[in-house]
């Protein structure tokens, strides 16, 4: 019988000698001779991670069921609120990366998977569908595009909307066929539904230097561009935007134009008109560059624009917003002033892609980033990884070695997560001086 150590050695041999990690993932299932791969123990002094997770969603009624996708290809599920994750075999046969997902709220065995890499904004092959919980996936007729989000109509369960890098598409027959409802040359990067129960109002924005914001009142059949009150940056150009909504007040909509270090707009009439709450950053603590590595850009690292950016609005307080790009920020006055909660190198892994509260427990705040999935239960100040079982390290040729004499000894170089090594007791980070940044200006203001 093959031991777990032999299985891991075989898996890593495949990974290390390929060009890079693609969608062909290991579908390990816990059993007599297998176990989950745990998050690596941090001994480096710099925050460590596991993989680039771009989106996580919750089951419609079960608080313990979570679903996640990674840009390197892979659909993962958890049945214990993120304590452990399992890769679904159906994604092993896909040729592209994974960007988004939608779980049918009437039947959780029906899953829609949006392909592509939303961070690098490409490599998409459309929407795939599974009718057996992710064991297998089949391509739909929406092909040849990066799919950044898929939403299901709360009033018509057979109707779906997909935002892509080639426009927005709608299906009214359970994803069998799709029809473009915008021009197909518009690159979208975010899609949200109004937070009122059963609302058919949708909001979307584009991945452009002067980010455009759109509104629909018929669940995506038609769209209107909204311009009232919206401004974008002409100085620090970072393409794209993000949208935030809250059930605390469905009339409140936030629109962040990423350029300029994060320009925060607020609407109190359901997204028809906006007021700028925080303008373009000016390098001071009072008006920080929210999307930069440092609020004043003193280290010359301005940030990565649409690659890494996410916002969410508190479910009980419409004036409270969290924003992540490289650091975690919070505002309690509708985005006028901001407090930094984490610094990119130490408290929480950088390159954030999604932040959200659990719909079942608002004290649980989740972050999906290049280090995996993380949980905060104190409003974003402290974070713990919830990534055991996520197999999605990005590795390249000649980046790892296995011992010729010790089957437990493996050294692995990864993108965005440093160098790891394995021995008989587990995975650990490796201390490398060049990897540890200078700890500069960590004052919380």
Coordinates of C-alpha atoms in Angstrom, one line a residue:
X1 CA 0.0 0.0 0.0
X2 CA 1.3 3.4 -0.9
X3 CA 2.1 5.6 2.1
X4 CA 1.1 9.3 2.5
X5 CA 4.7 10.3 2.2
X6 CA 5.1 8.5 -1.0
X7 CA 2.0 10.1 -2.4
X8 CA 3.2 13.6 -1.5
X9 CA 6.6 12.8 -3.0
X10 CA 5.0 11.6 -6.3
X11 CA 2.7 14.7 -6.4
X12 CA 5.5 17.1 -5.9
X13 CA 7.7 15.4 -8.5
X14 CA 4.9 16.0 -11.0
X15 CA 4.6 19.7 -9.9
X16 CA 8.3 20.5 -9.8
X17 CA 9.3 19.2 -13.2
X18 CA 6.4 20.9 -15.0
X19 CA 6.6 24.4 -16.4
X20 CA 4.2 25.6 -13.7
X21 CA 1.2 24.5 -11.7
X22 CA -1.9 24.6 -13.8
X23 CA -5.5 23.4 -13.3
X24 CA -4.4 19.7 -12.8
X25 CA -4.7 19.5 -9.0
X26 CA -4.3 16.6 -6.6
X27 CA -7.7 15.4 -5.4
X28 CA -6.7 14.0 -2.1
X29 CA -9.5 12.5 0.0
X30 CA -9.0 11.8 3.7
X31 CA -8.9 8.0 4.5
X32 CA -6.9 5.4 6.3
X33 CA -3.5 6.3 4.7
X34 CA -4.1 9.9 3.7
X35 CA -4.4 13.2 5.5
X36 CA -4.8 16.9 4.7
X37 CA -1.8 19.1 4.0
X38 CA -1.6 21.6 6.8
X39 CA -0.8 25.3 6.4
X40 CA 3.0 25.6 6.7
X41 CA 4.4 26.6 10.1
X42 CA 5.9 30.1 9.9
X43 CA 9.5 30.3 11.1
X44 CA 10.6 33.1 8.7
X45 CA 9.4 36.2 10.5
X46 CA 7.5 37.3 7.4
X47 CA 3.9 36.4 6.9
X48 CA 3.6 33.1 5.0
X49 CA 0.8 31.6 2.8
X50 CA -0.4 28.7 0.8
X51 CA -1.9 29.7 -2.5
X52 CA -3.8 32.4 -4.5
X53 CA -7.5 32.2 -3.7
X54 CA -9.6 34.7 -5.6
X55 CA -13.2 33.9 -4.5
X56 CA -15.0 32.1 -1.7
X57 CA -18.8 31.7 -1.4
X58 CA -21.1 30.3 1.2
X59 CA -23.8 27.7 1.0
X60 CA -27.3 29.1 0.9
X61 CA -28.4 27.5 4.2
X62 CA -25.5 25.5 5.7
X63 CA -23.0 27.7 7.6
X64 CA -20.4 24.9 7.6
X65 CA -20.3 24.6 3.8
X66 CA -17.8 26.8 1.9
X67 CA -16.6 26.9 -1.7
X68 CA -13.4 28.5 -3.1
X69 CA -11.5 28.8 -6.4
X70 CA -7.9 29.6 -7.2
X71 CA -6.4 31.3 -10.2
X72 CA -4.0 28.4 -10.7
X73 CA -7.0 26.2 -11.4
X74 CA -9.1 24.3 -8.9
X75 CA -12.4 24.2 -7.1
X76 CA -12.3 23.4 -3.4
X77 CA -15.0 22.7 -0.8
X78 CA -15.1 22.7 3.0
X79 CA -17.8 21.0 5.1
X80 CA -16.4 22.3 8.4
X81 CA -16.4 26.1 8.0
X82 CA -12.9 26.2 6.5
X83 CA -11.0 24.0 8.9
X84 CA -10.2 21.6 6.1
X85 CA -10.6 21.8 2.3
X86 CA -10.9 19.2 -0.4
X87 CA -10.2 19.6 -4.1
X88 CA -13.0 18.5 -6.5
X89 CA -11.9 16.1 -9.2
X90 CA -13.9 17.8 -11.9
X91 CA -11.5 20.8 -12.1
X92 CA -8.5 18.5 -12.8
X93 CA -9.6 18.2 -16.4
X94 CA -10.1 21.9 -17.1
X95 CA -7.4 23.6 -19.2
X96 CA -7.8 27.1 -17.7
X97 CA -7.6 28.9 -14.4
X98 CA -10.6 29.4 -12.1
X99 CA -12.0 32.9 -11.4
X100 CA -15.5 32.7 -10.0
X101 CA -18.3 30.3 -8.9
X102 CA -22.0 30.2 -8.3
X103 CA -23.8 27.5 -6.3
X104 CA -27.4 26.9 -7.2
X105 CA -29.4 27.8 -4.2
X106 CA -32.1 25.3 -5.1
X107 CA -29.6 22.4 -5.5
X108 CA -26.1 22.6 -4.2
X109 CA -25.0 19.8 -6.6
X110 CA -25.4 22.2 -9.5
X111 CA -22.3 24.5 -9.7
X112 CA -21.3 27.1 -12.2
X113 CA -17.6 27.7 -12.5
X114 CA -16.1 30.8 -14.2
X115 CA -12.7 30.2 -15.8
X116 CA -9.7 32.5 -16.2
X117 CA -7.3 34.4 -14.0
X118 CA -8.9 37.6 -12.7
X119 CA -5.6 38.8 -11.2
X120 CA -3.7 38.9 -14.5
X121 CA -7.0 39.4 -16.3
X122 CA -6.9 36.7 -19.0
X123 CA -6.6 33.0 -19.7
X124 CA -10.4 32.4 -19.6
X125 CA -12.4 29.8 -21.5
X126 CA -15.9 30.7 -20.3
X127 CA -18.4 29.1 -17.9
X128 CA -18.4 25.4 -16.9
X129 CA -21.3 23.6 -15.2
X130 CA -21.4 20.6 -12.8
X131 CA -24.5 18.7 -11.9
X132 CA -22.8 16.3 -9.4
X133 CA -21.3 18.7 -6.9
X134 CA -18.0 19.2 -8.8
X135 CA -17.1 15.6 -9.6
X136 CA -17.2 16.6 -13.3
X137 CA -17.7 19.8 -15.2
X138 CA -19.0 20.4 -18.8
X139 CA -18.4 23.5 -20.9
X140 CA -21.4 25.7 -21.5
X141 CA -22.0 27.8 -24.7
X142 CA -20.4 30.8 -23.1
X143 CA -16.8 30.3 -24.1
X144 CA -13.6 32.2 -24.9
X145 CA -13.7 34.7 -22.0
X146 CA -12.6 35.4 -18.5
X147 CA -15.6 35.2 -16.1
X148 CA -15.0 37.4 -13.1
X149 CA -18.4 36.8 -11.4
X150 CA -21.6 34.7 -11.8
X151 CA -24.9 35.5 -10.0
X152 CA -28.2 33.6 -9.8
X153 CA -31.5 35.5 -9.9
X154 CA -33.2 35.2 -6.5
X155 CA -36.6 35.3 -8.2
X156 CA -36.0 33.0 -11.1
X157 CA -33.6 30.1 -10.2
X158 CA -33.0 29.3 -13.9
X159 CA -31.6 32.7 -14.7
X160 CA -27.9 33.6 -14.3
X161 CA -25.7 36.6 -15.1
X162 CA -22.0 36.5 -15.9
X163 CA -19.6 39.5 -15.9
X164 CA -16.6 38.9 -18.2
X165 CA -13.7 40.6 -19.9
X166 CA -15.9 40.6 -23.0
X167 CA -19.1 42.1 -21.7
X168 CA -22.0 40.8 -19.5
X169 CA -24.0 37.8 -20.5
X170 CA -27.4 36.4 -19.3
X171 CA -28.9 33.0 -19.4
X172 CA -32.5 32.2 -18.7
X173 CA -32.3 28.4 -19.2
X174 CA -29.9 27.2 -16.5
X175 CA -26.8 28.2 -18.4
X176 CA -27.6 26.2 -21.5
X177 CA -27.4 29.3 -23.7
X178 CA -26.1 32.9 -23.0
X179 CA -26.9 36.2 -24.6
X180 CA -24.8 39.3 -24.4
X181 CA -26.6 42.2 -22.6
X182 CA -23.8 44.8 -23.1
X183 CA -21.3 45.5 -25.8
X184 CA -18.8 42.6 -26.0
X185 CA -15.8 44.9 -26.0
X186 CA -16.4 46.1 -22.4
X187 CA -14.0 44.6 -19.8
X188 CA -15.8 44.1 -16.5
X189 CA -14.1 43.5 -13.2
X190 CA -16.9 43.5 -10.5
X191 CA -20.6 42.6 -10.3
X192 CA -22.8 43.0 -7.3
X193 CA -26.6 42.6 -6.6
X194 CA -28.5 45.1 -4.5
X195 CA -28.7 43.8 -1.0
X196 CA -32.5 44.1 -0.6
X197 CA -34.2 40.7 -0.4
X198 CA -35.0 39.4 -3.9
X199 CA -33.8 42.6 -5.6
X200 CA -33.3 42.5 -9.4
X201 CA -31.0 45.6 -9.3
X202 CA -27.4 44.9 -10.3
X203 CA -24.2 47.0 -10.3
X204 CA -21.1 46.4 -12.4
X205 CA -17.9 48.3 -13.1
X206 CA -15.1 48.0 -15.7
X207 CA -11.4 47.3 -15.7
X208 CA -10.3 50.6 -17.4
X209 CA -8.1 53.4 -16.3
X210 CA -11.3 55.6 -16.1
X211 CA -13.4 53.0 -14.6
X212 CA -17.1 53.0 -15.7
X213 CA -20.0 52.1 -13.4
X214 CA -23.2 50.5 -14.7
X215 CA -26.6 49.8 -13.2
X216 CA -29.4 47.3 -14.2
X217 CA -32.9 47.1 -12.9
X218 CA -34.0 43.9 -14.7
X219 CA -31.3 41.5 -13.5
X220 CA -28.9 42.3 -16.2
X221 CA -31.1 42.3 -19.3
X222 CA -30.3 45.9 -19.9
X223 CA -27.7 48.3 -18.4
X224 CA -27.3 52.1 -17.9
X225 CA -24.0 53.8 -17.3
X226 CA -24.1 56.1 -14.3
X227 CA -21.8 59.1 -14.2
X228 CA -23.4 61.4 -11.6
X229 CA -20.8 62.3 -9.0
X230 CA -18.2 59.8 -10.2
X231 CA -14.5 60.9 -10.6
X232 CA -11.4 59.0 -11.4
X233 CA -7.7 59.6 -11.1
X234 CA -5.4 61.3 -13.6
X235 CA -2.2 61.0 -11.6
X236 CA -1.8 57.4 -10.3
X237 CA -3.4 55.3 -12.9
X238 CA -4.6 52.0 -11.6
X239 CA -7.4 50.4 -13.7
X240 CA -10.6 49.1 -12.4
X241 CA -13.0 49.5 -9.5
X242 CA -15.0 47.7 -6.8
X243 CA -18.5 47.9 -5.5
X244 CA -19.9 47.4 -2.0
X245 CA -23.5 46.9 -0.8
X246 CA -25.1 46.1 2.5
X247 CA -28.4 44.7 3.8
X248 CA -28.3 47.3 6.6
X249 CA -29.4 49.9 4.0
X250 CA -30.0 48.7 0.4
X251 CA -30.1 52.3 -0.8
X252 CA -26.4 52.6 0.1
X253 CA -23.9 51.7 -2.6
X254 CA -20.2 52.3 -2.5
X255 CA -18.0 52.5 -5.6
X256 CA -14.3 52.6 -5.3
X257 CA -12.3 53.8 -8.3
X258 CA -8.9 52.1 -7.7
X259 CA -6.8 54.8 -9.4
X260 CA -5.4 57.5 -7.2
X261 CA -4.9 55.2 -4.3
X262 CA -8.6 54.5 -4.0
X263 CA -11.3 57.1 -4.6
X264 CA -14.3 56.3 -2.5
X265 CA -17.8 57.2 -3.7
X266 CA -21.1 56.7 -1.8
X267 CA -24.7 56.6 -3.1
X268 CA -27.7 56.8 -0.8
X269 CA -30.3 56.4 -3.6
X270 CA -29.6 52.9 -4.8
X271 CA -26.6 53.7 -7.0
X272 CA -28.1 56.5 -9.1
X273 CA -26.0 59.3 -7.9
X274 CA -22.7 59.4 -5.9
X275 CA -20.8 61.7 -3.6
X276 CA -17.0 61.4 -3.3
X277 CA -16.2 60.6 0.4
X278 CA -12.4 60.2 -0.1
X279 CA -10.6 61.7 -3.0
X280 CA -7.3 60.9 -4.6
X281 CA -4.6 60.1 -2.0
X282 CA -2.1 62.8 -1.2
X283 CA 0.4 61.0 0.9
X284 CA -0.9 61.9 4.3
X285 CA -2.3 59.8 7.1
X286 CA -5.6 61.8 6.8
X287 CA -6.0 60.9 3.1
X288 CA -4.0 57.8 2.5
X289 CA -3.2 55.8 -0.6
X290 CA -5.4 52.8 0.4
X291 CA -4.3 50.7 -2.5
X292 CA -0.5 51.2 -2.0
X293 CA 1.9 49.2 0.1
X294 CA 2.4 52.3 2.3
X295 CA 0.0 55.1 2.7
X296 CA 2.5 57.8 1.6
X297 CA 4.2 55.7 -1.2
X298 CA 7.6 56.4 0.5
X299 CA 9.0 53.0 -0.5
X300 CA 8.2 53.6 -4.2
X301 CA 5.8 50.6 -4.3
X302 CA 2.6 52.1 -5.5
X303 CA 0.6 48.9 -5.6
X304 CA -0.8 46.7 -8.3
X305 CA -4.1 48.2 -9.2
X306 CA -6.9 45.9 -10.2
X307 CA -4.7 42.8 -9.4
X308 CA -5.3 43.2 -5.7
X309 CA -8.3 45.1 -4.4
X310 CA -11.5 44.3 -2.5
X311 CA -14.1 46.1 -0.3
X312 CA -17.0 45.1 1.8
X313 CA -19.6 46.9 3.8
X314 CA -20.7 45.9 7.3
X315 CA -24.0 44.0 7.3
X316 CA -25.3 46.0 10.2
X317 CA -23.7 49.4 9.8
X318 CA -23.8 51.0 6.4
X319 CA -21.1 53.6 7.4
X320 CA -18.5 50.9 8.1
X321 CA -16.3 49.7 5.2
X322 CA -13.3 47.4 5.0
X323 CA -10.9 47.7 2.1
X324 CA -7.9 45.5 1.2
X325 CA -5.2 45.7 -1.4
X326 CA -1.9 45.1 0.4
X327 CA -3.0 46.2 3.8
X328 CA -6.3 46.0 5.7
X329 CA -8.1 49.3 6.2
X330 CA -11.4 50.1 7.9
X331 CA -13.5 53.3 7.9
X332 CA -16.5 53.9 10.2
X333 CA -17.6 57.2 8.7
X334 CA -18.6 56.1 5.2
X335 CA -15.0 56.2 3.8
X336 CA -14.0 59.7 4.9
X337 CA -11.2 58.7 7.3
X338 CA -9.4 55.3 7.5
X339 CA -7.5 53.2 10.0
X340 CA -4.9 50.7 9.0
X341 CA -5.4 47.3 10.8
X342 CA -2.7 45.2 9.1
X343 CA 0.6 45.8 7.3
X344 CA 1.3 43.7 4.2
X345 CA 4.5 42.0 5.3
X346 CA 3.6 40.8 8.8
X347 CA 0.0 40.5 10.0
X348 CA -1.9 39.2 6.9
X349 CA -0.7 38.0 3.5
X350 CA -0.7 40.7 0.9
X351 CA -2.4 40.8 -2.6
X352 CA -6.0 40.6 -1.4
X353 CA -8.8 39.6 -3.8
X354 CA -12.0 39.3 -1.6
X355 CA -13.1 40.3 1.8
X356 CA -16.5 39.5 3.2
X357 CA -18.5 38.7 6.4
X358 CA -20.2 35.4 6.9
X359 CA -23.9 35.7 6.2
X360 CA -24.5 33.4 9.2
X361 CA -22.2 35.1 11.7
X362 CA -21.2 38.7 11.1
X363 CA -18.3 38.5 13.6
X364 CA -16.5 36.2 11.1
X365 CA -14.6 38.3 8.5
X366 CA -12.9 36.3 5.7
X367 CA -10.1 37.4 3.4
X368 CA -9.1 35.6 0.2
X369 CA -5.6 36.5 -0.9
X370 CA -2.3 35.2 -2.4
X371 CA -1.7 33.4 0.9
X372 CA -5.0 31.4 0.9
X373 CA -8.1 32.0 3.1
X374 CA -7.8 33.8 6.4
X375 CA -10.3 34.5 9.2
X376 CA -10.7 37.4 11.6
X377 CA -13.1 37.4 14.5
X378 CA -12.2 40.8 15.9
X379 CA -13.0 43.1 13.0
X380 CA -9.9 42.6 10.9
X381 CA -7.1 43.3 13.5
X382 CA -6.0 39.7 13.9
X383 CA -6.1 36.9 11.4
X384 CA -5.7 33.1 11.3
X385 CA -5.3 30.9 8.2
X386 CA -8.1 28.6 7.2
X387 CA -6.2 27.0 4.4
X388 CA -5.5 23.4 5.4
X389 CA -6.1 21.2 2.3
X390 CA -5.7 23.9 -0.3
X391 CA -3.3 22.5 -3.0
X392 CA -2.5 25.4 -5.2
X393 CA 1.1 26.6 -4.8
X394 CA 2.5 28.3 -7.9
X395 CA 5.8 26.6 -8.7
X396 CA 8.0 26.8 -11.7
X397 CA 10.8 24.7 -13.3
X398 CA 13.9 24.1 -11.2
X399 CA 12.4 25.7 -8.1
X400 CA 12.4 22.6 -5.9
X401 CA 14.5 19.6 -4.9
X402 CA 13.8 16.3 -3.2
X403 CA 16.5 14.5 -1.1
X404 CA 18.1 11.4 -2.6
X405 CA 18.4 9.8 0.8
X406 CA 15.4 11.1 2.8
X407 CA 12.0 10.7 1.3
X408 CA 10.6 13.2 3.8
X409 CA 13.0 16.0 2.8
X410 CA 11.7 18.4 0.1
X411 CA 12.6 22.0 -0.6
X412 CA 10.1 24.0 -2.6
X413 CA 10.2 27.5 -4.0
X414 CA 6.8 29.2 -4.6
X415 CA 5.6 32.5 -6.1
X416 CA 4.3 34.9 -3.5
X417 CA 4.8 32.5 -0.6
X418 CA 8.6 32.1 -0.4
X419 CA 10.6 29.0 0.0
X420 CA 9.2 26.0 2.0
X421 CA 10.8 22.8 3.2
X422 CA 9.3 19.6 4.4
X423 CA 10.5 17.0 6.9
X424 CA 8.8 14.1 8.5
X425 CA 6.7 16.4 10.8
X426 CA 5.2 18.8 8.2
X427 CA 5.8 21.9 6.1
X428 CA 7.8 24.9 7.3
X429 CA 8.8 28.3 5.9
X430 CA 12.5 28.9 5.3
X431 CA 14.3 32.0 6.5
X432 CA 16.0 33.9 3.7
X433 CA 17.2 37.4 4.4
X434 CA 16.4 38.7 1.0
X435 CA 12.7 37.8 1.5
X436 CA 12.3 39.8 4.7
X437 CA 11.3 43.4 4.0
X438 CA 12.4 46.4 6.1
X439 CA 9.7 47.0 8.8
X440 CA 9.0 50.7 8.1
X441 CA 6.4 52.9 9.6
X442 CA 4.0 50.5 11.2
X443 CA 2.2 53.2 13.2
X444 CA -1.5 52.6 13.3
X445 CA -3.4 55.8 12.7

